[in-house]
Coordinates of C-alpha atoms and ligand atoms in Angstrom, one line a residue:
M21 CA 97.7 68.2 104.0
I22 CA 96.6 69.2 100.7
E23 CA 96.0 67.1 97.6
R24 CA 98.7 66.4 95.4
T25 CA 96.7 64.8 92.9
K26 CA 95.0 67.9 92.0
S27 CA 96.2 69.8 88.9
H28 CA 94.2 72.7 88.5
Y29 CA 93.6 76.1 90.8
E30 CA 92.0 79.2 90.6
V31 CA 95.3 80.8 92.3
I32 CA 98.5 79.5 92.7
V33 CA 100.7 81.6 94.8
I34 CA 104.5 80.9 94.6
G35 CA 106.4 81.3 97.7
A36 CA 105.0 80.5 101.4
G37 CA 106.7 83.5 103.2
V38 CA 105.5 86.4 105.0
A39 CA 103.9 87.7 101.8
G40 CA 102.4 84.1 100.8
I41 CA 100.9 83.6 104.4
Y42 CA 99.1 86.3 104.1
Q43 CA 97.9 85.9 100.5
I44 CA 96.6 82.7 101.3
K45 CA 95.2 83.9 104.3
L46 CA 92.8 86.7 102.7
L47 CA 92.1 84.1 100.0
A48 CA 91.1 81.4 102.4
D49 CA 89.0 83.9 103.9
L50 CA 87.0 84.4 100.6
G51 CA 87.0 80.6 99.8
V52 CA 88.9 80.7 96.8
D53 CA 90.4 77.4 95.6
A54 CA 93.8 78.6 95.7
T55 CA 97.7 76.8 97.0
V56 CA 100.8 77.9 98.1
L57 CA 103.7 76.3 96.5
D58 CA 107.2 76.6 98.0
A59 CA 111.0 75.3 97.1
A60 CA 112.0 74.9 100.8
A61 CA 110.6 72.4 103.1
D62 CA 109.2 74.3 105.0
L63 CA 107.1 77.9 105.4
G64 CA 109.1 81.0 106.6
G65 CA 110.8 82.1 103.2
T66 CA 113.6 84.3 104.7
W67 CA 113.2 83.2 107.9
Y68 CA 113.2 79.5 107.2
W69 CA 116.0 80.1 105.2
N70 CA 118.5 82.7 106.8
R71 CA 120.0 80.7 109.7
Y72 CA 122.9 81.9 110.3
P73 CA 124.2 83.3 113.8
G74 CA 123.2 86.9 114.6
A75 CA 120.3 86.9 111.9
R76 CA 117.7 89.3 113.4
F77 CA 115.1 92.2 112.5
D78 CA 116.5 95.4 111.9
S79 CA 112.6 96.7 111.9
E80 CA 110.9 96.7 115.8
S81 CA 109.6 93.6 116.0
Y82 CA 106.2 94.9 116.9
T83 CA 106.2 96.9 113.8
Y84 CA 107.1 93.7 111.6
G85 CA 104.3 91.4 112.9
F86 CA 101.1 91.4 111.1
S87 CA 98.3 93.8 111.7
F88 CA 95.5 91.9 110.5
S89 CA 94.2 90.2 113.7
K90 CA 93.8 91.6 117.0
E91 CA 93.7 88.2 118.4
L92 CA 96.7 87.5 116.8
L93 CA 98.0 90.7 118.2
D94 CA 96.8 90.1 121.5
E95 CA 98.2 86.7 121.5
W96 CA 101.8 87.0 120.8
H97 CA 104.8 88.3 122.9
W98 CA 107.6 89.8 121.1
K99 CA 110.8 88.9 123.3
E100 CA 113.2 91.3 121.8
R101 CA 112.8 95.0 120.1
F102 CA 114.7 93.6 117.0
S103 CA 113.8 89.8 117.4
G104 CA 116.0 86.8 116.3
Q105 CA 115.3 84.3 113.5
P106 CA 114.4 81.2 115.6
E107 CA 111.8 83.3 117.2
N108 CA 110.9 85.4 113.5
L109 CA 110.4 81.5 112.2
R110 CA 108.1 80.3 115.4
Y111 CA 105.7 83.3 114.5
L112 CA 105.2 82.7 111.3
N113 CA 104.3 79.3 112.0
Y114 CA 102.1 79.9 114.6
V115 CA 100.3 82.5 112.1
A116 CA 100.1 79.9 109.6
D117 CA 98.6 77.1 112.5
K118 CA 96.6 79.7 114.3
F119 CA 94.5 80.3 111.0
D120 CA 95.1 76.5 109.7
L121 CA 96.8 77.9 106.5
R122 CA 99.5 74.8 106.3
K123 CA 96.9 72.7 104.5
Y124 CA 96.9 74.8 101.3
M125 CA 100.9 74.8 101.2
Q126 CA 102.6 72.1 99.4
F127 CA 106.7 72.1 100.3
N128 CA 109.5 70.8 98.2
C129 CA 108.0 72.1 95.1
K130 CA 110.4 74.4 93.5
V131 CA 108.7 76.1 89.9
E132 CA 110.5 75.6 87.2
S133 CA 108.4 77.1 84.7
A134 CA 105.4 79.0 84.3
H135 CA 103.9 79.6 80.6
F136 CA 100.6 81.3 80.2
D137 CA 97.9 79.7 77.9
E138 CA 96.3 82.3 75.8
A139 CA 93.6 80.2 74.4
K140 CA 92.6 79.3 77.5
D141 CA 93.8 82.2 79.9
L142 CA 95.3 79.8 82.3
W143 CA 99.1 79.5 83.5
R144 CA 100.9 76.5 83.1
L145 CA 103.3 75.9 85.9
K146 CA 105.8 72.7 85.7
V147 CA 107.3 71.7 88.8
A148 CA 110.5 70.3 89.7
D149 CA 108.6 67.2 91.1
G150 CA 107.1 66.3 87.4
R151 CA 104.2 67.8 87.8
E152 CA 102.2 70.2 85.8
L153 CA 99.9 72.3 87.3
T154 CA 97.2 75.0 85.9
S155 CA 96.0 77.8 87.4
R156 CA 93.6 81.2 86.4
F157 CA 96.1 83.1 88.3
V158 CA 99.5 83.4 89.6
I159 CA 100.7 85.1 92.2
M160 CA 104.4 86.0 92.7
A161 CA 105.5 85.6 96.7
I162 CA 108.8 84.9 96.0
G163 CA 110.8 87.4 98.1
L164 CA 113.4 90.4 97.1
L165 CA 116.4 88.4 98.2
S166 CA 115.9 84.7 98.2
I167 CA 118.6 83.9 95.2
P168 CA 121.8 83.8 97.0
T169 CA 125.1 84.8 95.0
P170 CA 128.2 83.2 96.3
P171 CA 131.2 84.9 94.6
R172 CA 132.8 83.2 91.3
L173 CA 136.0 82.3 93.0
K174 CA 138.5 79.4 91.4
G175 CA 138.6 76.4 93.5
M176 CA 136.0 76.8 95.8
E177 CA 134.6 73.0 95.7
K178 CA 138.3 72.2 96.5
F179 CA 137.7 73.3 100.1
K180 CA 138.3 70.6 102.4
G181 CA 136.5 72.3 105.3
R182 CA 132.8 73.2 105.7
S183 CA 131.9 76.6 103.6
F184 CA 128.2 77.7 103.0
H185 CA 126.6 81.2 102.1
T186 CA 124.9 82.5 105.1
F187 CA 121.2 82.1 103.7
H188 CA 122.4 78.2 103.3
W189 CA 123.7 77.9 107.0
P190 CA 122.9 74.4 108.1
Q191 CA 119.7 74.0 110.4
E192 CA 121.9 71.5 112.5
K193 CA 124.4 73.6 114.8
V194 CA 127.6 74.6 113.7
D195 CA 130.1 73.8 116.0
L196 CA 132.1 76.7 116.3
A197 CA 134.5 76.4 119.4
G198 CA 138.0 76.3 118.9
K199 CA 137.3 76.9 114.8
K200 CA 139.4 79.1 112.3
V201 CA 136.6 81.2 110.6
A202 CA 136.7 83.1 107.3
V203 CA 133.7 85.6 106.8
I204 CA 133.8 86.8 103.1
G205 CA 131.4 90.3 102.8
T206 CA 130.6 93.2 105.0
G207 CA 127.1 94.0 104.1
A208 CA 124.0 93.8 106.6
T209 CA 124.5 89.8 106.7
G210 CA 128.1 90.0 107.0
I211 CA 128.4 92.6 109.8
Q212 CA 125.7 90.2 111.7
V213 CA 127.2 87.2 111.5
I214 CA 130.6 88.5 111.9
A215 CA 129.6 90.6 115.5
E216 CA 127.7 87.6 116.9
I217 CA 130.5 84.9 116.3
A218 CA 133.7 86.8 117.1
D219 CA 133.6 85.6 120.7
K220 CA 132.9 82.0 120.1
V221 CA 135.0 81.0 117.3
A222 CA 139.2 80.7 118.1
D223 CA 139.8 82.4 115.2
L224 CA 138.2 84.8 112.3
T225 CA 139.2 86.5 109.5
V226 CA 137.0 88.8 107.7
F227 CA 137.6 89.5 103.9
Q228 CA 136.5 92.9 103.2
R229 CA 136.4 94.3 99.8
R230 CA 134.0 97.8 100.7
P231 CA 133.3 98.7 104.3
N232 CA 129.4 99.6 104.8
W233 CA 128.5 102.4 107.0
S234 CA 126.8 101.0 110.3
A235 CA 125.2 102.1 113.2
P236 CA 124.3 100.4 116.6
L237 CA 121.0 98.7 116.4
N238 CA 119.9 98.8 120.1
N239 CA 118.8 96.3 120.8
G240 CA 117.0 95.1 124.5
P241 CA 114.4 92.5 125.5
I242 CA 110.9 93.7 125.4
S243 CA 109.1 92.7 129.4
D244 CA 105.9 92.1 130.1
A245 CA 105.1 95.3 130.9
E246 CA 106.1 97.0 128.0
M247 CA 104.7 94.4 125.9
A248 CA 101.0 95.4 127.5
D249 CA 102.0 99.0 126.8
I250 CA 102.5 98.1 122.7
R251 CA 99.5 95.7 122.7
A252 CA 97.5 99.0 123.5
R253 CA 99.3 101.2 121.4
Y254 CA 99.1 98.9 118.1
D255 CA 96.4 101.0 115.9
E256 CA 98.4 104.3 117.1
I257 CA 102.0 102.4 116.0
F258 CA 100.3 100.7 113.0
A259 CA 98.5 104.4 112.0
T260 CA 102.3 105.8 112.4
C261 CA 103.9 103.3 109.9
S262 CA 101.7 103.7 107.5
R263 CA 102.2 107.7 107.2
T264 CA 105.6 107.4 107.2
P265 CA 107.9 107.1 104.0
G266 CA 109.3 103.7 105.0
G267 CA 106.6 101.9 106.9
F268 CA 108.6 102.3 110.3
E269 CA 107.6 104.2 113.6
H270 CA 110.9 106.6 112.2
E271 CA 109.9 109.7 111.1
P272 CA 112.3 111.9 109.0
D273 CA 113.5 115.3 110.8
R274 CA 111.3 118.3 109.7
R275 CA 114.1 120.8 110.2
G276 CA 116.2 122.0 107.2
F277 CA 119.6 120.7 107.5
Y278 CA 120.8 124.0 106.8
E279 CA 118.1 125.8 109.0
V280 CA 119.7 124.6 111.9
S281 CA 123.3 125.3 113.6
R282 CA 125.8 122.6 113.2
E283 CA 125.5 122.5 117.1
E284 CA 121.9 121.1 116.9
R285 CA 122.7 119.0 114.0
V286 CA 125.1 117.4 116.5
K287 CA 123.3 117.1 119.0
L288 CA 120.3 115.0 117.0
W289 CA 122.9 112.9 115.6
D290 CA 124.4 112.3 118.7
R291 CA 120.8 111.1 120.4
L292 CA 120.1 108.8 117.3
Y293 CA 123.0 107.2 117.1
N294 CA 121.8 105.7 121.0
T295 CA 118.3 105.7 119.2
P296 CA 117.0 101.6 118.8
G297 CA 116.8 100.5 115.1
F298 CA 117.1 102.6 111.9
A299 CA 116.5 105.7 113.3
I300 CA 120.0 107.0 112.4
W301 CA 118.8 107.0 108.9
L302 CA 115.1 107.5 108.4
R303 CA 114.9 110.0 111.5
N304 CA 118.0 111.9 110.2
F305 CA 117.3 115.2 107.6
R306 CA 115.8 114.6 104.7
E307 CA 118.8 116.2 103.3
I308 CA 120.8 113.1 103.7
F309 CA 119.5 111.2 100.8
T310 CA 119.9 114.1 98.4
D311 CA 122.6 116.8 99.1
E312 CA 126.2 115.7 98.4
K313 CA 127.2 118.1 101.3
A314 CA 125.1 117.5 103.7
N315 CA 125.4 113.5 103.6
A316 CA 129.2 114.1 103.7
E317 CA 129.0 116.1 106.8
F318 CA 126.9 113.1 108.8
S319 CA 129.0 110.9 107.1
E320 CA 131.9 112.6 108.6
Y321 CA 130.2 112.5 111.9
V322 CA 129.7 108.8 111.9
A323 CA 133.2 108.1 110.7
E324 CA 134.2 109.7 114.0
R325 CA 132.0 107.4 115.9
I326 CA 134.1 104.5 114.1
R327 CA 137.7 105.8 115.0
Q328 CA 136.2 106.3 119.1
R329 CA 135.2 102.4 119.0
V330 CA 138.3 100.8 117.0
K331 CA 141.4 100.8 118.9
D332 CA 143.8 100.7 115.9
P333 CA 143.9 103.8 114.0
V334 CA 145.1 102.0 110.9
I335 CA 142.2 99.3 110.7
A336 CA 139.3 102.1 111.8
E337 CA 140.5 103.8 108.3
K338 CA 140.0 100.7 106.6
L339 CA 136.5 100.3 108.1
I340 CA 135.2 103.7 107.3
P341 CA 133.7 104.1 103.4
R342 CA 135.5 106.0 101.2
D343 CA 133.3 106.0 98.0
H344 CA 129.8 106.4 99.2
G345 CA 127.8 108.2 101.9
F346 CA 125.6 107.1 105.0
G347 CA 122.7 105.9 103.8
V348 CA 122.9 105.7 100.2
Q349 CA 122.9 101.7 100.4
R350 CA 120.8 99.5 102.8
V351 CA 122.5 100.3 106.0
P352 CA 123.4 97.6 108.0
M353 CA 122.6 97.5 111.8
E354 CA 125.3 96.2 114.3
T355 CA 125.7 95.2 117.7
R356 CA 129.0 95.9 118.8
Y357 CA 130.7 95.0 115.2
F358 CA 133.3 97.6 115.3
E359 CA 134.6 96.3 118.5
V360 CA 134.9 92.7 117.2
Y361 CA 138.4 94.3 115.4
N362 CA 139.5 95.1 119.0
R363 CA 140.1 91.6 120.2
D364 CA 143.0 89.6 119.5
N365 CA 141.3 86.5 117.4
A366 CA 139.8 88.7 115.0
H367 CA 141.6 90.2 111.9
L368 CA 140.5 92.7 108.8
V369 CA 142.1 91.4 105.6
D370 CA 141.1 94.6 102.9
I371 CA 140.8 92.6 99.6
S372 CA 140.7 95.7 98.0
E373 CA 144.4 96.1 98.8
T374 CA 144.8 92.1 98.4
P375 CA 142.4 90.6 96.3
I376 CA 141.3 86.3 97.1
V377 CA 142.9 85.0 94.2
E378 CA 141.4 81.1 94.9
V379 CA 140.2 78.9 97.5
T380 CA 142.6 76.4 98.4
E381 CA 141.9 72.9 100.0
T382 CA 142.7 74.2 103.4
G383 CA 141.5 77.8 103.0
L384 CA 142.0 80.9 101.0
R385 CA 145.2 82.3 99.1
T386 CA 145.3 86.0 98.6
T387 CA 147.7 88.0 96.9
E388 CA 149.9 88.7 99.9
R389 CA 149.8 85.1 101.4
D390 CA 147.9 81.8 102.2
Y391 CA 145.4 81.5 105.3
D392 CA 143.9 78.5 106.8
F393 CA 140.5 78.0 107.6
D394 CA 138.1 75.3 109.3
I395 CA 135.0 77.2 108.2
I396 CA 134.3 79.6 105.2
V397 CA 131.4 81.5 105.4
Y398 CA 129.9 83.5 102.2
A399 CA 128.3 86.2 103.3
T400 CA 128.0 88.1 99.6
G401 CA 124.6 88.8 99.2
F402 CA 121.8 88.1 96.6
D403 CA 120.4 88.6 93.2
A404 CA 118.3 90.8 94.5
I405 CA 114.9 91.9 93.3
T406 CA 114.0 90.2 90.2
G407 CA 116.6 87.0 90.5
A408 CA 114.0 85.4 91.9
F409 CA 111.9 85.7 88.6
D410 CA 115.0 85.2 86.2
H411 CA 115.1 81.9 88.3
I412 CA 112.0 80.6 86.8
D413 CA 111.1 80.0 83.0
I414 CA 108.4 82.7 82.9
R415 CA 106.8 83.2 79.6
G416 CA 103.7 85.4 78.7
V417 CA 101.7 86.1 75.4
G418 CA 103.2 84.9 72.4
G419 CA 106.1 83.1 74.3
T420 CA 108.3 86.0 75.4
K421 CA 110.4 85.2 78.0
L422 CA 109.7 87.6 81.8
R423 CA 113.9 87.1 81.8
D424 CA 114.3 88.7 79.0
K425 CA 111.8 91.5 78.7
W426 CA 113.8 92.4 82.2
S427 CA 117.3 91.9 81.0
D428 CA 118.1 95.6 81.6
G429 CA 115.7 95.9 84.4
P430 CA 112.4 95.7 85.2
S431 CA 109.4 97.5 84.0
T432 CA 105.9 97.3 85.5
F433 CA 102.6 98.9 86.1
L434 CA 102.4 99.8 89.6
G435 CA 105.1 97.5 90.2
V436 CA 101.9 94.7 90.8
F437 CA 101.4 93.8 86.7
V438 CA 103.5 93.4 83.6
H439 CA 102.6 93.7 79.9
G440 CA 102.2 90.6 78.1
F441 CA 102.0 88.8 81.3
P442 CA 98.0 88.3 82.2
N443 CA 96.9 87.2 85.1
F444 CA 100.5 87.4 86.7
L445 CA 100.3 89.5 90.3
M446 CA 103.5 90.9 92.3
P447 CA 101.8 92.2 95.7
S448 CA 105.3 93.1 96.4
G449 CA 107.0 93.4 92.7
P450 CA 110.4 95.5 91.5
Q451 CA 109.0 98.9 91.6
S452 CA 106.0 98.4 94.1
G453 CA 105.5 100.4 96.8
S454 CA 104.9 97.4 98.8
A455 CA 108.6 96.4 98.6
S456 CA 110.6 98.9 99.4
T457 CA 109.3 99.7 102.8
N458 CA 109.2 97.7 106.5
Y459 CA 108.0 95.0 104.5
P460 CA 105.3 93.2 106.3
R461 CA 103.5 96.6 106.1
G462 CA 104.2 96.8 102.4
I463 CA 102.7 93.6 102.1
E464 CA 100.0 93.9 103.8
I465 CA 99.5 96.8 101.3
G466 CA 100.0 95.2 98.2
V467 CA 98.6 91.8 99.0
G468 CA 95.4 93.6 100.0
W469 CA 95.5 95.1 97.2
C470 CA 96.1 92.2 94.9
T471 CA 92.8 90.3 96.5
K472 CA 90.8 93.2 95.8
F473 CA 91.7 93.3 92.3
L474 CA 91.1 89.7 92.3
E475 CA 87.4 90.3 93.9
Y476 CA 86.9 92.9 91.2
M477 CA 87.7 90.2 88.4
W478 CA 85.6 87.6 89.8
A479 CA 82.5 89.8 90.7
H480 CA 82.8 90.9 86.9
G481 CA 83.4 87.9 85.3
Y482 CA 86.7 88.7 83.5
T483 CA 89.1 86.1 83.0
R484 CA 92.3 88.2 81.9
A485 CA 93.7 91.0 82.9
E486 CA 96.6 92.7 82.1
P487 CA 98.4 96.5 82.0
T488 CA 98.7 98.3 78.6
I489 CA 102.1 99.0 77.4
E490 CA 101.3 102.8 77.8
A491 CA 100.7 102.3 81.4
E492 CA 103.5 100.2 82.0
K493 CA 105.8 102.7 80.5
R494 CA 104.4 105.4 82.2
W495 CA 104.8 103.8 85.4
T496 CA 108.1 102.9 85.0
D497 CA 109.2 106.4 83.9
H498 CA 107.3 107.7 87.0
V499 CA 109.8 105.6 89.2
I500 CA 113.2 106.4 87.4
K501 CA 112.2 109.8 87.7
M502 CA 111.8 109.8 91.5
Y503 CA 115.7 108.5 91.9
S504 CA 117.0 111.9 89.8
T505 CA 117.1 113.3 93.1
M506 CA 118.6 110.6 95.0
L507 CA 122.1 110.0 95.8
M508 CA 121.3 106.4 96.5
R509 CA 121.4 106.6 92.4
K510 CA 124.9 106.2 92.3
A511 CA 125.5 103.6 94.7
K512 CA 127.0 100.3 93.7
S513 CA 124.2 98.4 96.1
W514 CA 121.6 95.7 95.5
F515 CA 118.9 98.7 95.4
T516 CA 120.2 99.9 91.5
G517 CA 120.8 96.0 90.6
Y518 CA 124.6 96.1 91.2
N519 CA 125.7 92.6 92.0
S520 CA 129.4 91.4 90.6
N521 CA 128.6 87.7 91.3
V522 CA 125.9 87.7 88.6
D523 CA 126.3 88.6 84.8
G524 CA 124.9 91.8 83.8
H525 CA 125.1 93.3 86.8
E526 CA 128.0 95.6 87.4
H527 CA 128.1 98.5 88.6
G528 CA 127.1 101.3 86.0
K529 CA 124.0 100.0 84.8
T530 CA 121.3 101.2 86.8
R531 CA 118.5 99.2 87.6
Y532 CA 115.2 100.6 88.8
F533 CA 114.3 98.2 91.8
V534 CA 112.9 101.1 94.1
Y535 CA 109.7 102.9 94.7
N536 CA 111.4 105.9 96.2
G537 CA 108.1 108.0 96.6
G538 CA 107.4 106.4 99.7
T539 CA 104.6 104.6 101.6
P540 CA 102.0 106.8 101.8
K541 CA 102.3 108.1 98.1
Y542 CA 102.1 104.5 96.7
V543 CA 99.1 103.9 98.4
S544 CA 97.5 106.9 97.4
K545 CA 98.2 105.9 93.8
I546 CA 97.1 102.4 93.7
K547 CA 94.3 103.6 95.7
E548 CA 93.1 106.1 92.9
I549 CA 93.8 103.6 90.2
A550 CA 91.1 101.2 91.8
E551 CA 88.4 103.6 92.1
H552 CA 88.5 104.7 88.9
G553 CA 88.3 100.8 87.3
Y554 CA 91.6 99.7 87.4
Q555 CA 92.6 102.1 84.6
G556 CA 95.3 100.9 82.9
I557 CA 94.5 97.6 82.6
V558 CA 92.9 95.7 79.8
F559 CA 90.1 93.1 80.8
G560 CA 89.2 90.1 79.1
S561 CA 86.6 87.1 79.7
A562 CA 86.5 83.7 78.8
S563 CA 82.6 84.0 77.7
L564 CA 83.4 84.2 74.2
L565 CA 86.6 82.1 74.4
G566 CA 87.1 79.9 71.2
Q567 CA 84.6 82.3 69.4
G568 CA 87.0 85.2 69.7
R569 CA 87.6 87.3 72.5
D570 CA 85.6 90.0 74.4
T571 CA 87.7 92.7 75.6
E572 CA 86.9 95.8 77.5
D573 CA 89.8 98.2 78.0
L574 CA 88.5 100.5 81.0
G575 CA 90.7 103.8 79.6
E576 CA 93.8 105.4 80.8
K577 CA 94.9 107.5 82.7
A578 CA 98.0 108.8 83.8
A579 CA 99.7 106.9 86.3
D580 CA 101.7 109.8 87.8
Ligands
NA7_147 P1 125.0 92.8 100.6 O1 124.3 93.7 101.1 O2 124.7 92.5 99.1 O3 126.8 92.3 101.1 C1 127.2 91.2 100.3 C2 128.7 91.6 100.8 O4 129.7 91.0 100.4 C3 129.6 93.3 100.2 O5 130.4 93.4 101.5 C4 129.9 93.1 99.1 O6 131.2 93.7 99.0 C5 130.6 91.5 99.6 N1 130.9 90.6 98.2 C6 130.0 90.0 97.4 N2 130.1 89.5 96.9 C7 131.9 89.4 96.9 C8 133.2 88.7 96.1 N3 133.0 88.1 94.9 N4 133.9 89.1 97.0 C9 134.6 89.7 98.1 N5 133.1 90.1 98.6 C10 132.1 90.4 98.1 O7 124.2 91.3 100.8 P2 123.6 91.3 102.7 O8 123.5 89.7 102.6 O9 124.6 91.8 103.6 O10 122.1 91.7 103.0 C11 121.5 91.9 101.9 C12 120.2 92.3 102.7 O11 119.5 91.3 103.4 C13 120.2 93.5 103.3 O12 120.3 94.8 102.8 C14 118.7 93.5 104.6 O13 118.0 93.7 103.9 C15 119.1 91.9 104.4 P3 130.8 95.1 97.9 O14 130.2 96.3 98.5 O15 130.3 94.7 96.5 O16 132.2 95.4 97.5

């Protein structure tokens, strides 16, 4: 266990999830004096917190694991094509233990503030346990969806039963047998939890504000023989992931939507509906993402599938989205979700018609009636992407608060750096390609690149680095430009910063969170920047600290 009396490190990594684990592995390999701080009682990030029934990958398990160690790849047997939370957390623990990384980690360490000390080129961090730590560099590995947002309903504190956001699903077993349960929210999380618990509770009522497009996950076990085959093909699998836009094995159909007949299109969709994972989204025609008419035709195909699966036609229509087409929001993957509504113990309440008015001592009150429950589950999403940054008091040069700088949405250079916040790195930051891809595939790219960047700084004796405002503006403009052709730009989704439970995140104010250019394009851009001496970054050296700063601007080149 790490010495808690030590107060200075060369690098402090915030977050011990997938990104933090890989980041500390690379720093440990280099012998860098580094630590990882995490607010949780143990490692795992997303997979530590989200313990709700049904929590599992939508990424093929074997594309989600780390690729950096052949030995690890040979040792680990994924048991399911889309592995569940308990196994995923075991995996991350296995990795940390195998590479002896736990000794660099400090848990129950909530970072409350991080202020840059301009005189010393240092970050000063305050931890909730009262300690003050300093480091030359801070690496933000704080996750994309780590600030849960319960609804802001009147009377929530009055409820006498149990209630929790899915992110805070209790660690001990929750006895669902014989219970009357409410689930509010039908995003990726709600859809997973609803399908998993429907046959385990006495009575389930789903409160749906807007339905989501969703399609079968097509999960299944991975046998020993299949795992042996996957192991033999790992190089090929990761090579495919690195050339596809989303970091998956799924490649878009290269044929033009309008070049093939309707019959051909339906043939492809029939196949994709039964193909595992995001195939239905990412192996589809590319026009689905950009062309209203193509998107509408495919959405109607999926609507028909829903009608076929739900017996009550009135309920079926309520489960079909009307305000957005398929795939413009994050597509939840489901396992017999629609069949839940054929069960006698399951009920759907459309709260766009009869909104929830308040939480009562015994349940929920809508404009229509009262409902009694033993358990209320809030599957109401997250303050996505920038939320975790906003929850730390981060101040850069001149005391500027990151929260203020990003109040209308993030602006970054490469999704990695922020002007005015030197020595502050985000391996999967907003607007980075690393954040908008099969997460660990993006993480390995982002963390690897940031580590090389630090090595460059150490090799040159630099103690300070930040992007120019011009470089940041060019990158942010490039990110915004890429939204112009995407139907998703109009969506009411966390992709665009929408969250009705967070002030300022109402619909209509798009936040440019996501890099839409795909992994290969992102990688070629960040590689080029590195090969040209990190153009757009201003470096400084501490050698003259106190006697005036020695800075070196290595020139500029268009980021896009
Ligand atoms: P999402 O996708 O943001 O979904 C949240 C759901 O909760 C969605 O159906 C919302 O309805 C609903 N919601 C949110 N606030 C309320 C209130 N106040 N009242 C009623 N209903 C509400 O979050 P998830 O956790 O499902 O998924 C997040 C990501 O986790 C997912 O994309 C994966 O990457 C993993 P709305 O659509 O806003 O009307």
